[in-house]
């Protein structure tokens, strides 16, 4: 629809006495959820009944991005082919061909998940602008096979927050500073910052993020979202810009447990290009995650609380909500078990990530078919970054790479393996996996602000769901770069942590909690949302 037609439509609906609120919630005369709350089921139903098309959806999302991105900087680039892909998927649907459960659903990717199309894959760095990969990352290919439309690439903390000791969450040289939508100048957390913001305010149905330690969980909680940090190896990392092959994992950031489960279903699975996926149990067979969603999943479940590994003096508002969540979970029929870790505070170092990065980045770069700045190693990358003005060096330093290079070895060295084995103990027998096994638990729970570390070092899965909000009277706290890190009405989450490859169980538990509490639905709305709705394109 042209801009003029849209204006006329808006004007005529005003003339007909249709209020803005009604306009927002109807499509072709029938009620329809706002794009802020819409689910895959809502969209699939409307698409299959012919009420609107994927082209309408893409137009709506592109307009929403164009409206808020100048302020929030959540999206680095949009897919120039998105409308053509949508038209093709609409034609297939009309012809009775459905590719999969995500047919015609627009999804954004973090700008470190490569696609072999017109889009860039930069990790937010000019070093990789214009670089080309030989084919789609396995995850992008799987999304396309399931029928999804890859709508664009989201901003992030540059290099997935693996460059600088004094940068800010959500900043990249390419995309600028991402801000959260729940408060002006909100720190979006990271490193999947733009994915969190975009999903939180409906700039796409959902987004994929990646996590090495906290990078899906933390921005998900800041966006009032459900985030799945899958077991390392459940989702392929092939052609995803790496930090660490031992810790990296890619997962969905969505507004409901069910949407997140449906997207995980589409992207999980074995891949000969990523040998960690050969650890998927049952011969690589992926459980039915949607079937695992039961409102009574907490009934009879054994849920552990690692009291000695949670700081009960930190963030009192979140701790109070966590205690209330424990009661809710108990009231839903679960047994709460005190499940302390044998090592209360592990003494982790940066050696595992540093040594992995030296090896894994080189291996990613060796796959490029076009490498415009001839970057082949962390040393090359550091030299480029320090001499390219837009990279904002030295105001944002390269301290993380400096330390990695100072190791003088990579992940083939015995010194790497010694540290890696310590991590296996701290997170395994000494940490979360041991606590789960000894106490025969279905899962552990922790406030999401404190949940990432132990799961990260052993590659175990975590699902975060909305748990609560700061009160309207909460004083504003800012970071040294002026981002609002705590403030009025900012959301936070509850994490379910599990043994490896128990995502089906974690999703069931998270779903039961979500359906009982409906925190996202009942809580405060973002301060900034787009006014553009599907009816603007499909007709009200
Ligand atoms: C419609 O579907 C049939 C069978 O899948 C296929 O052979 C045909 O090419 C399709 N036509 C269009 C226009 O996509
Ligand atoms: C990718 O980067 C190149 C080089 O700057 C640019 O010309 C192109 O427009 C970018 N692609 C998209 C889809 O933004
Ligand atoms: C994958 O390969 C790496 C290096 O060759 C090895 O360390 C790792 O154990 C393998 N992982 C699996 C699940 O086979
Ligand atoms: C777990 O740790 C907490 C806090 O350190 C302590 O109060 C509690 O007694 C411990 N519980 C068990 C079962 O050891
Ligand atoms: C717990 O949190 C408080 C408040 O943020 C902090 O001062 C304290 O150092 C933390 N304790 C530990 C053991 O990390
Ligand atoms: C923690 O690890 C560092 C580096 O490996 C080591 O120097 C230090 O002694 C360790 N501290 C403790 C308390 O184990
Ligand atoms: C890793 O270290 C080994 C042994 O020193 C060396 O042969 C190899 O080239 C290194 N690889 C990278 C990517 O640095
Ligand atoms: C960041 O650290 C570098 C030194 O590593 C320093 O030169 C620079 O001023 C710092 N930036 C800020 C904003 O403090
Ligand atoms: C799609 C989009 O809005 N991209 C913007 C991302 O941020 C950079 C830097 O602020 C802009 O130049 C792009 O236009």
Short mmCIF file of C-alpha atoms and ligand atoms in Angstrom, two decimals, residues 347 349 419 422, ligand 6:
data_model
loop_
_atom_site.label_atom_id
_atom_site.label_comp_id
_atom_site.label_asym_id
_atom_site.label_seq_id
_atom_site.Cartn_x
_atom_site.Cartn_y
_atom_site.Cartn_z
CA UNK A 347 37.58 -18.94 40.48
CA UNK A 349 39.62 -16.98 34.40
CA UNK A 419 41.55 -24.39 32.76
CA UNK A 422 38.52 -26.69 36.16
C1 LIG B 6 42.36 -18.02 41.05
O1 LIG B 6 42.97 -18.23 39.78
C2 LIG B 6 44.12 -17.43 39.57
C3 LIG B 6 44.57 -17.60 38.13
O2 LIG B 6 44.59 -18.96 37.78
C4 LIG B 6 45.19 -17.83 40.58
O3 LIG B 6 46.32 -17.01 40.42
C5 LIG B 6 44.63 -17.65 42.00
O4 LIG B 6 45.56 -18.13 42.94
C6 LIG B 6 43.33 -18.42 42.16
N1 LIG B 6 42.73 -18.09 43.46
C7 LIG B 6 42.21 -19.02 44.25
C8 LIG B 6 41.61 -18.53 45.53
O5 LIG B 6 42.23 -20.21 43.97
#
